[in-house]
Amino acid sequence: VTRAQYDACVAEGGCEATTSTADPADWAELPMTGMSFTEASEYCAFLGARLPTEAEWELAARGPNSQRFPWGDQTPDCSHASLPGCGQPLAPVGTHPLGESPYGIHDLVGNALELVSDGYDPTPFQARGPSFTPSPLSLFMRTVRGNTSWDTTQMHAAYRIGMPTAARSAMLGFRCARSTN
């Protein structure tokens, strides 16, 4: 979700206005960041969509063959993602077309971290079996996927962390999803 897209929601009365300190030259196409889980969810609902689940996000990022990066297994560089030494920490959405996932989705590694709809549990969803009982953390923490350009030690499509539901960060963005059926 870009800042311009979010501003359109504000103009239509569906979202709360926010402030930004981004460079006005490319402000409109930067990822919308600094939103809480609730605000991101409300924006998606305004569009008739929702935040993606953790499983949907990971499939979009890793493809059907569980590749390490959205573009395959090639080590990231500035042509694939916003990384340290590649310019500003946040780049306009879609700046790195070589970093697309197998589904044509941009910015799943690098740029902003992204909220998903799942509550956070330290056990990755792939390891959960039918008798899985969520951790109490999942009641007040949300799963965040992706990588910021500041964290090269965890630069891969399976990276995940938990953040409090009300957390805001200049490096925390989101995207919306719709079911196809």
Tab-separated table of N, CA, C and O in Angstrom, residues 9-121:
chain	number	residue	atom	x	y	z
A	9	CYS	N	-7.903	7.006	0.568
A	9	CYS	CA	-8.847	6.504	1.564
A	9	CYS	C	-9.211	7.619	2.550
A	9	CYS	O	-10.383	7.775	2.916
A	10	VAL	N	-8.230	8.416	2.959
A	10	VAL	CA	-8.485	9.544	3.857
A	10	VAL	C	-9.423	10.537	3.177
A	10	VAL	O	-10.409	11.007	3.770
A	11	ALA	N	-9.148	10.843	1.908
A	11	ALA	CA	-9.968	11.806	1.165
A	11	ALA	C	-11.419	11.337	1.034
A	11	ALA	O	-12.341	12.156	1.025
A	12	GLU	N	-11.619	10.037	0.960
A	12	GLU	CA	-12.973	9.478	0.844
A	12	GLU	C	-13.638	9.259	2.195
A	12	GLU	O	-14.766	8.782	2.263
A	13	GLY	N	-12.927	9.582	3.284
A	13	GLY	CA	-13.499	9.463	4.617
A	13	GLY	C	-13.431	8.070	5.228
A	13	GLY	O	-14.032	7.818	6.268
A	14	GLY	N	-12.672	7.173	4.616
A	14	GLY	CA	-12.589	5.806	5.127
A	14	GLY	C	-11.426	5.545	6.058
A	14	GLY	O	-11.370	4.500	6.693
A	15	CYS	N	-10.475	6.480	6.155
A	15	CYS	CA	-9.276	6.276	6.978
A	15	CYS	C	-8.942	7.556	7.724
A	15	CYS	O	-9.286	8.654	7.277
A	16	GLU	N	-8.236	7.399	8.833
A	16	GLU	CA	-7.764	8.525	9.620
A	16	GLU	C	-6.526	9.135	8.962
A	16	GLU	O	-5.663	8.409	8.477
A	17	ALA	N	-6.425	10.452	8.985
A	17	ALA	CA	-5.249	11.137	8.449
A	17	ALA	C	-4.052	10.866	9.345
A	17	ALA	O	-4.193	10.669	10.552
A	18	THR	N	-2.861	10.822	8.749
A	18	THR	CA	-1.611	10.632	9.477
A	18	THR	C	-0.634	11.715	9.062
A	18	THR	O	-0.879	12.444	8.110
A	19	THR	N	0.482	11.779	9.755
A	19	THR	CA	1.527	12.718	9.368
A	19	THR	C	2.698	11.931	8.799
A	19	THR	O	2.865	10.752	9.079
A	20	SER	N	3.491	12.582	7.988
A	20	SER	CA	4.637	11.919	7.374
A	20	SER	C	5.824	12.868	7.343
A	20	SER	O	5.653	14.068	7.183
A	21	THR	N	7.004	12.293	7.459
A	21	THR	CA	8.226	13.087	7.335
A	21	THR	C	9.011	12.662	6.100
A	21	THR	O	10.182	12.939	5.978
A	22	ALA	N	8.361	11.996	5.181
A	22	ALA	CA	9.042	11.509	3.981
A	22	ALA	C	9.413	12.669	3.062
A	22	ALA	O	8.821	13.732	3.103
A	23	ASP	N	10.398	12.414	2.207
A	23	ASP	CA	10.819	13.381	1.195
A	23	ASP	C	9.660	13.609	0.232
A	23	ASP	O	9.185	12.676	-0.399
A	24	PRO	N	9.199	14.861	0.074
A	24	PRO	CA	8.058	15.114	-0.808
A	24	PRO	C	8.289	14.689	-2.250
A	24	PRO	O	7.341	14.438	-2.973
A	25	ALA	N	9.537	14.569	-2.691
A	25	ALA	CA	9.808	14.217	-4.085
A	25	ALA	C	9.261	12.844	-4.452
A	25	ALA	O	8.790	12.634	-5.560
A	26	ASP	N	9.322	11.892	-3.536
A	26	ASP	CA	8.809	10.554	-3.868
A	26	ASP	C	7.803	10.054	-2.830
A	26	ASP	O	7.509	8.884	-2.744
A	27	TRP	N	7.260	10.958	-2.062
A	27	TRP	CA	6.351	10.630	-0.973
A	27	TRP	C	5.196	9.735	-1.402
A	27	TRP	O	4.894	8.752	-0.741
A	28	ALA	N	4.544	10.048	-2.470
A	28	ALA	CA	3.310	9.352	-2.863
A	28	ALA	C	3.512	7.868	-3.129
A	28	ALA	O	2.623	7.061	-2.859
A	29	GLU	N	4.660	7.476	-3.641
A	29	GLU	CA	4.873	6.073	-4.012
A	29	GLU	C	5.636	5.272	-2.966
A	29	GLU	O	5.918	4.086	-3.179
A	30	LEU	N	5.979	5.896	-1.832
A	30	LEU	CA	6.617	5.145	-0.747
A	30	LEU	C	5.583	4.250	-0.071
A	30	LEU	O	4.384	4.551	-0.086
A	31	PRO	N	6.034	3.162	0.561
A	31	PRO	CA	5.082	2.329	1.300
A	31	PRO	C	4.455	3.132	2.443
A	31	PRO	O	5.123	3.956	3.067
A	32	MET	N	3.187	2.903	2.692
A	32	MET	CA	2.517	3.523	3.841
A	32	MET	C	3.014	2.807	5.080
A	32	MET	O	2.860	1.595	5.206
A	33	THR	N	3.644	3.524	5.971
A	33	THR	CA	4.211	2.935	7.185
A	33	THR	C	3.704	3.699	8.403
A	33	THR	O	3.072	4.750	8.278
A	34	GLY	N	4.002	3.147	9.576
A	34	GLY	CA	3.626	3.806	10.810
A	34	GLY	C	2.210	3.524	11.260
A	34	GLY	O	1.693	4.186	12.152
A	35	MET	N	1.567	2.540	10.660
A	35	MET	CA	0.180	2.214	10.989
A	35	MET	C	0.137	1.097	12.025
A	35	MET	O	0.959	0.202	12.011
A	36	SER	N	-0.872	1.134	12.884
A	36	SER	CA	-1.097	0.021	13.808
A	36	SER	C	-1.802	-1.109	13.059
A	36	SER	O	-2.305	-0.914	11.945
A	37	PHE	N	-1.855	-2.266	13.673
A	37	PHE	CA	-2.564	-3.403	13.091
A	37	PHE	C	-4.019	-3.025	12.797
A	37	PHE	O	-4.549	-3.317	11.728
A	38	THR	N	-4.668	-2.358	13.728
A	38	THR	CA	-6.075	-1.986	13.561
A	38	THR	C	-6.257	-1.036	12.384
A	38	THR	O	-7.156	-1.216	11.561
A	39	GLU	N	-5.403	-0.029	12.268
A	39	GLU	CA	-5.511	0.920	11.160
A	39	GLU	C	-5.261	0.249	9.815
A	39	GLU	O	-5.968	0.520	8.834
A	40	ALA	N	-4.271	-0.633	9.761
A	40	ALA	CA	-4.000	-1.354	8.510
A	40	ALA	C	-5.194	-2.238	8.139
A	40	ALA	O	-5.611	-2.284	6.978
A	41	SER	N	-5.766	-2.921	9.125
A	41	SER	CA	-6.940	-3.777	8.877
A	41	SER	C	-8.124	-2.958	8.383
A	41	SER	O	-8.849	-3.376	7.468
A	42	GLU	N	-8.331	-1.788	8.979
A	42	GLU	CA	-9.438	-0.921	8.562
A	42	GLU	C	-9.254	-0.425	7.132
A	42	GLU	O	-10.215	-0.345	6.377
A	43	TYR	N	-8.017	-0.084	6.761
A	43	TYR	CA	-7.761	0.336	5.382
A	43	TYR	C	-8.120	-0.788	4.418
A	43	TYR	O	-8.823	-0.572	3.429
A	44	CYS	N	-7.647	-1.995	4.700
A	44	CYS	CA	-7.944	-3.123	3.816
A	44	CYS	C	-9.451	-3.365	3.730
A	44	CYS	O	-9.989	-3.600	2.636
A	45	ALA	N	-10.148	-3.304	4.861
A	45	ALA	CA	-11.604	-3.505	4.867
A	45	ALA	C	-12.296	-2.439	4.029
A	45	ALA	O	-13.279	-2.732	3.326
A	46	PHE	N	-11.801	-1.205	4.059
A	46	PHE	CA	-12.360	-0.136	3.244
A	46	PHE	C	-12.322	-0.508	1.757
A	46	PHE	O	-13.214	-0.163	0.993
A	47	LEU	N	-11.302	-1.258	1.369
A	47	LEU	CA	-11.165	-1.706	-0.026
A	47	LEU	C	-11.919	-2.999	-0.314
A	47	LEU	O	-11.855	-3.511	-1.429
A	48	GLY	N	-12.571	-3.555	0.708
A	48	GLY	CA	-13.225	-4.859	0.539
A	48	GLY	C	-12.212	-5.990	0.568
A	48	GLY	O	-12.408	-7.033	-0.046
A	49	ALA	N	-11.112	-5.766	1.277
A	49	ALA	CA	-10.023	-6.745	1.347
A	49	ALA	C	-9.676	-6.971	2.821
A	49	ALA	O	-10.430	-6.597	3.711
A	50	ARG	N	-8.513	-7.587	3.057
A	50	ARG	CA	-8.056	-7.902	4.410
A	50	ARG	C	-6.541	-8.002	4.379
A	50	ARG	O	-5.939	-8.072	3.298
A	51	LEU	N	-5.929	-8.032	5.548
A	51	LEU	CA	-4.505	-8.332	5.617
A	51	LEU	C	-4.320	-9.796	5.243
A	51	LEU	O	-5.173	-10.638	5.570
A	52	PRO	N	-3.234	-10.149	4.566
A	52	PRO	CA	-3.020	-11.562	4.237
A	52	PRO	C	-2.694	-12.366	5.494
A	52	PRO	O	-2.200	-11.820	6.483
A	53	THR	N	-2.960	-13.663	5.446
A	53	THR	CA	-2.517	-14.542	6.527
A	53	THR	C	-1.014	-14.745	6.386
A	53	THR	O	-0.423	-14.466	5.335
A	54	GLU	N	-0.408	-15.277	7.419
A	54	GLU	CA	1.024	-15.555	7.358
A	54	GLU	C	1.330	-16.571	6.257
A	54	GLU	O	2.301	-16.433	5.511
A	55	ALA	N	0.501	-17.590	6.136
A	55	ALA	CA	0.715	-18.617	5.099
A	55	ALA	C	0.585	-18.023	3.697
A	55	ALA	O	1.377	-18.340	2.804
A	56	GLU	N	-0.396	-17.150	3.482
A	56	GLU	CA	-0.544	-16.504	2.171
A	56	GLU	C	0.666	-15.641	1.855
A	56	GLU	O	1.175	-15.655	0.727
A	57	TRP	N	1.122	-14.872	2.851
A	57	TRP	CA	2.267	-14.005	2.637
A	57	TRP	C	3.491	-14.831	2.261
A	57	TRP	O	4.211	-14.512	1.326
A	58	GLU	N	3.735	-15.920	2.993
A	58	GLU	CA	4.926	-16.716	2.710
A	58	GLU	C	4.844	-17.386	1.343
A	58	GLU	O	5.832	-17.442	0.618
A	59	LEU	N	3.687	-17.900	0.961
A	59	LEU	CA	3.550	-18.486	-0.376
A	59	LEU	C	3.835	-17.423	-1.439
A	59	LEU	O	4.547	-17.684	-2.413
A	60	ALA	N	3.292	-16.227	-1.245
A	60	ALA	CA	3.540	-15.144	-2.205
A	60	ALA	C	5.030	-14.817	-2.299
A	60	ALA	O	5.544	-14.528	-3.372
A	61	ALA	N	5.734	-14.877	-1.162
A	61	ALA	CA	7.151	-14.507	-1.124
A	61	ALA	C	8.081	-15.625	-1.576
A	61	ALA	O	9.112	-15.362	-2.181
A	62	ARG	N	7.740	-16.868	-1.287
A	62	ARG	CA	8.657	-17.974	-1.556
A	62	ARG	C	8.258	-18.810	-2.769
A	62	ARG	O	9.037	-19.631	-3.253
A	63	GLY	N	7.031	-18.626	-3.246
A	63	GLY	CA	6.573	-19.377	-4.400
A	63	GLY	C	6.270	-20.828	-4.049
A	63	GLY	O	6.468	-21.271	-2.914
A	64	PRO	N	5.805	-21.577	-5.023
A	64	PRO	CA	5.416	-22.964	-4.773
A	64	PRO	C	6.591	-23.893	-4.457
A	64	PRO	O	6.395	-24.986	-3.937
A	65	ASN	N	7.828	-23.446	-4.742
A	65	ASN	CA	9.012	-24.278	-4.494
A	65	ASN	C	9.794	-23.860	-3.264
A	65	ASN	O	10.927	-24.302	-3.068
A	66	SER	N	9.229	-22.993	-2.430
A	66	SER	CA	9.855	-22.531	-1.179
A	66	SER	C	11.268	-21.988	-1.381
A	66	SER	O	12.190	-22.303	-0.642
A	67	GLN	N	11.437	-21.148	-2.393
A	67	GLN	CA	12.753	-20.562	-2.640
A	67	GLN	C	13.129	-19.608	-1.516
A	67	GLN	O	12.278	-19.116	-0.787
A	68	ARG	N	14.411	-19.346	-1.372
A	68	ARG	CA	14.914	-18.512	-0.270
A	68	ARG	C	14.492	-17.049	-0.400
A	68	ARG	O	14.206	-16.386	0.593
A	69	PHE	N	14.455	-16.534	-1.599
A	69	PHE	CA	14.081	-15.154	-1.864
A	69	PHE	C	12.945	-15.140	-2.881
A	69	PHE	O	12.771	-16.112	-3.629
A	70	PRO	N	12.182	-14.071	-2.970
A	70	PRO	CA	11.093	-14.040	-3.944
A	70	PRO	C	11.540	-14.303	-5.386
A	70	PRO	O	10.813	-14.891	-6.173
A	71	TRP	N	12.753	-13.890	-5.738
A	71	TRP	CA	13.260	-14.036	-7.101
A	71	TRP	C	14.024	-15.343	-7.316
A	71	TRP	O	14.492	-15.607	-8.408
A	72	GLY	N	14.185	-16.153	-6.305
A	72	GLY	CA	14.931	-17.411	-6.419
A	72	GLY	C	15.942	-17.537	-5.286
A	72	GLY	O	15.714	-17.048	-4.189
A	73	ASP	N	17.065	-18.140	-5.580
A	73	ASP	CA	18.072	-18.356	-4.540
A	73	ASP	C	19.300	-17.465	-4.697
A	73	ASP	O	20.254	-17.578	-3.934
A	74	GLN	N	19.300	-16.572	-5.695
A	74	GLN	CA	20.420	-15.660	-5.919
A	74	GLN	C	20.520	-14.669	-4.766
A	74	GLN	O	19.521	-14.103	-4.321
A	75	THR	N	21.731	-14.444	-4.273
A	75	THR	CA	21.979	-13.507	-3.173
A	75	THR	C	21.436	-12.124	-3.529
A	75	THR	O	21.622	-11.658	-4.652
A	76	PRO	N	20.764	-11.464	-2.578
A	76	PRO	CA	20.206	-10.134	-2.856
A	76	PRO	C	21.269	-9.102	-3.188
A	76	PRO	O	22.365	-9.134	-2.648
A	77	ASP	N	20.927	-8.203	-4.080
A	77	ASP	CA	21.739	-7.027	-4.372
A	77	ASP	C	20.779	-5.875	-4.650
A	77	ASP	O	19.567	-6.037	-4.575
A	78	CYS	N	21.311	-4.720	-4.979
A	78	CYS	CA	20.480	-3.523	-5.156
A	78	CYS	C	19.511	-3.621	-6.327
A	78	CYS	O	18.571	-2.829	-6.404
A	79	SER	N	19.691	-4.563	-7.225
A	79	SER	CA	18.728	-4.720	-8.316
A	79	SER	C	17.516	-5.543	-7.883
A	79	SER	O	16.495	-5.541	-8.551
A	80	HIS	N	17.609	-6.223	-6.736
A	80	HIS	CA	16.518	-7.071	-6.248
A	80	HIS	C	15.704	-6.438	-5.122
A	80	HIS	O	14.518	-6.738	-4.977
A	81	ALA	N	16.330	-5.620	-4.286
A	81	ALA	CA	15.650	-5.118	-3.089
A	81	ALA	C	16.346	-3.875	-2.549
A	81	ALA	O	17.498	-3.608	-2.880
A	82	SER	N	15.631	-3.146	-1.697
A	82	SER	CA	16.229	-2.028	-0.966
A	82	SER	C	17.079	-2.609	0.147
A	82	SER	O	16.570	-3.221	1.072
A	83	LEU	N	18.380	-2.446	0.035
A	83	LEU	CA	19.345	-2.993	0.988
A	83	LEU	C	20.246	-1.874	1.477
A	83	LEU	O	20.316	-0.817	0.851
A	84	PRO	N	20.980	-2.091	2.584
A	84	PRO	CA	21.953	-1.075	2.996
A	84	PRO	C	22.913	-0.769	1.841
A	84	PRO	O	23.365	-1.672	1.141
A	85	GLY	N	23.157	0.502	1.618
A	85	GLY	CA	24.033	0.916	0.527
A	85	GLY	C	23.309	1.114	-0.791
A	85	GLY	O	23.915	1.503	-1.786
A	86	CYS	N	22.007	0.875	-0.816
A	86	CYS	CA	21.229	1.009	-2.056
A	86	CYS	C	20.433	2.305	-2.111
A	86	CYS	O	19.549	2.454	-2.937
A	87	GLY	N	20.688	3.222	-1.215
A	87	GLY	CA	19.932	4.479	-1.192
A	87	GLY	C	19.168	4.602	0.110
A	87	GLY	O	19.592	4.111	1.151
A	88	GLN	N	18.022	5.229	0.067
A	88	GLN	CA	17.195	5.445	1.243
A	88	GLN	C	16.644	4.118	1.767
A	88	GLN	O	16.447	3.178	1.002
A	89	PRO	N	16.344	4.033	3.081
A	89	PRO	CA	15.810	2.787	3.652
A	89	PRO	C	14.495	2.352	3.010
A	89	PRO	O	14.267	1.170	2.812
A	90	LEU	N	13.627	3.309	2.681
A	90	LEU	CA	12.379	2.988	1.990
A	90	LEU	C	12.456	3.516	0.565
A	90	LEU	O	12.809	4.669	0.344
A	91	ALA	N	12.113	2.657	-0.382
A	91	ALA	CA	12.109	3.038	-1.789
A	91	ALA	C	10.671	3.054	-2.290
A	91	ALA	O	9.804	2.378	-1.732
A	92	PRO	N	10.385	3.799	-3.354
A	92	PRO	CA	9.053	3.733	-3.928
A	92	PRO	C	8.668	2.278	-4.247
A	92	PRO	O	9.512	1.475	-4.650
A	93	VAL	N	7.417	1.967	-4.024
A	93	VAL	CA	6.917	0.609	-4.249
A	93	VAL	C	7.182	0.188	-5.693
A	93	VAL	O	6.961	0.953	-6.624
A	94	GLY	N	7.690	-1.024	-5.874
A	94	GLY	CA	7.927	-1.575	-7.211
A	94	GLY	C	9.205	-1.099	-7.869
A	94	GLY	O	9.399	-1.319	-9.066
A	95	THR	N	10.117	-0.498	-7.127
A	95	THR	CA	11.367	0.030	-7.675
A	95	THR	C	12.296	-1.080	-8.179
A	95	THR	O	13.129	-0.845	-9.038
A	96	HIS	N	12.147	-2.284	-7.652
A	96	HIS	CA	13.070	-3.382	-7.966
A	96	HIS	C	12.338	-4.527	-8.685
A	96	HIS	O	12.071	-5.569	-8.093
A	97	PRO	N	12.049	-4.379	-9.975
A	97	PRO	CA	11.301	-5.428	-10.678
A	97	PRO	C	12.017	-6.778	-10.719
A	97	PRO	O	11.356	-7.815	-10.817
A	98	LEU	N	13.352	-6.800	-10.602
A	98	LEU	CA	14.058	-8.084	-10.575
A	98	LEU	C	13.817	-8.836	-9.268
A	98	LEU	O	14.143	-10.013	-9.155
A	99	GLY	N	13.236	-8.156	-8.280
A	99	GLY	CA	12.944	-8.766	-7.000
A	99	GLY	C	11.535	-9.327	-6.888
A	99	GLY	O	11.115	-9.754	-5.812
A	100	GLU	N	10.803	-9.366	-7.990
A	100	GLU	CA	9.431	-9.898	-7.975
A	100	GLU	C	9.387	-11.354	-7.551
A	100	GLU	O	10.298	-12.125	-7.839
A	101	SER	N	8.276	-11.723	-6.926
A	101	SER	CA	8.035	-13.127	-6.585
A	101	SER	C	7.532	-13.865	-7.823
A	101	SER	O	7.213	-13.231	-8.838
A	102	PRO	N	7.405	-15.199	-7.754
A	102	PRO	CA	6.865	-15.943	-8.898
A	102	PRO	C	5.450	-15.492	-9.290
A	102	PRO	O	5.003	-15.733	-10.394
A	103	TYR	N	4.768	-14.802	-8.376
A	103	TYR	CA	3.405	-14.330	-8.643
A	103	TYR	C	3.375	-12.870	-9.074
A	103	TYR	O	2.310	-12.257	-9.151
A	104	GLY	N	4.547	-12.279	-9.323
A	104	GLY	CA	4.614	-10.896	-9.778
A	104	GLY	C	4.436	-9.868	-8.678
A	104	GLY	O	4.117	-8.713	-8.945
A	105	ILE	N	4.678	-10.252	-7.430
A	105	ILE	CA	4.493	-9.357	-6.291
A	105	ILE	C	5.839	-8.734	-5.916
A	105	ILE	O	6.848	-9.422	-5.818
A	106	HIS	N	5.819	-7.423	-5.713
A	106	HIS	CA	7.032	-6.655	-5.420
A	106	HIS	C	7.254	-6.469	-3.923
A	106	HIS	O	6.322	-6.504	-3.133
A	107	ASP	N	8.503	-6.208	-3.558
A	107	ASP	CA	8.894	-5.716	-2.235
A	107	ASP	C	8.565	-6.662	-1.082
A	107	ASP	O	8.217	-6.225	0.012
A	108	LEU	N	8.714	-7.946	-1.289
A	108	LEU	CA	8.491	-8.910	-0.211
A	108	LEU	C	9.755	-9.135	0.614
A	108	LEU	O	9.693	-9.696	1.697
A	109	VAL	N	10.894	-8.702	0.111
A	109	VAL	CA	12.155	-8.649	0.857
A	109	VAL	C	12.720	-7.260	0.598
A	109	VAL	O	12.720	-6.775	-0.526
A	110	GLY	N	13.198	-6.610	1.658
A	110	GLY	CA	13.644	-5.225	1.533
A	110	GLY	C	12.446	-4.301	1.682
A	110	GLY	O	11.309	-4.733	1.832
A	111	ASN	N	12.692	-3.017	1.661
A	111	ASN	CA	11.673	-2.002	1.895
A	111	ASN	C	11.085	-2.175	3.286
A	111	ASN	O	11.813	-2.427	4.229
A	112	ALA	N	9.786	-2.078	3.469
A	112	ALA	CA	9.188	-2.109	4.808
A	112	ALA	C	8.873	-3.534	5.257
A	112	ALA	O	8.618	-4.416	4.436
A	113	LEU	N	8.886	-3.736	6.574
A	113	LEU	CA	8.309	-4.946	7.158
A	113	LEU	C	6.804	-4.887	6.900
A	113	LEU	O	6.261	-3.806	6.659
A	114	GLU	N	6.104	-6.034	6.974
A	114	GLU	CA	4.672	-6.017	6.683
A	114	GLU	C	3.871	-6.800	7.705
A	114	GLU	O	4.207	-7.938	8.049
A	115	LEU	N	2.798	-6.185	8.161
A	115	LEU	CA	1.850	-6.844	9.054
A	115	LEU	C	1.076	-7.921	8.299
A	115	LEU	O	0.753	-7.743	7.125
A	116	VAL	N	0.785	-9.015	8.969
A	116	VAL	CA	-0.161	-10.002	8.451
A	116	VAL	C	-1.250	-10.180	9.498
A	116	VAL	O	-1.159	-9.657	10.608
A	117	SER	N	-2.296	-10.907	9.172
A	117	SER	CA	-3.453	-10.991	10.057
A	117	SER	C	-3.248	-11.896	11.266
A	117	SER	O	-3.948	-11.750	12.267
A	118	ASP	N	-2.300	-12.819	11.200
A	118	ASP	CA	-2.126	-13.796	12.275
A	118	ASP	C	-1.564	-13.197	13.555
A	118	ASP	O	-0.671	-12.346	13.509
A	119	GLY	N	-2.046	-13.713	14.682
A	119	GLY	CA	-1.397	-13.444	15.947
A	119	GLY	C	-0.027	-14.108	15.916
A	119	GLY	O	0.182	-15.099	15.216
A	120	TYR	N	0.929	-13.550	16.658
A	120	TYR	CA	2.287	-14.091	16.637
A	120	TYR	C	2.424	-15.260	17.601
A	120	TYR	O	1.969	-15.219	18.732
A	121	ASP	N	3.065	-16.296	17.125
A	121	ASP	CA	3.469	-17.414	17.960
A	121	ASP	C	4.907	-17.730	17.577
A	121	ASP	O	5.245	-17.713	16.391
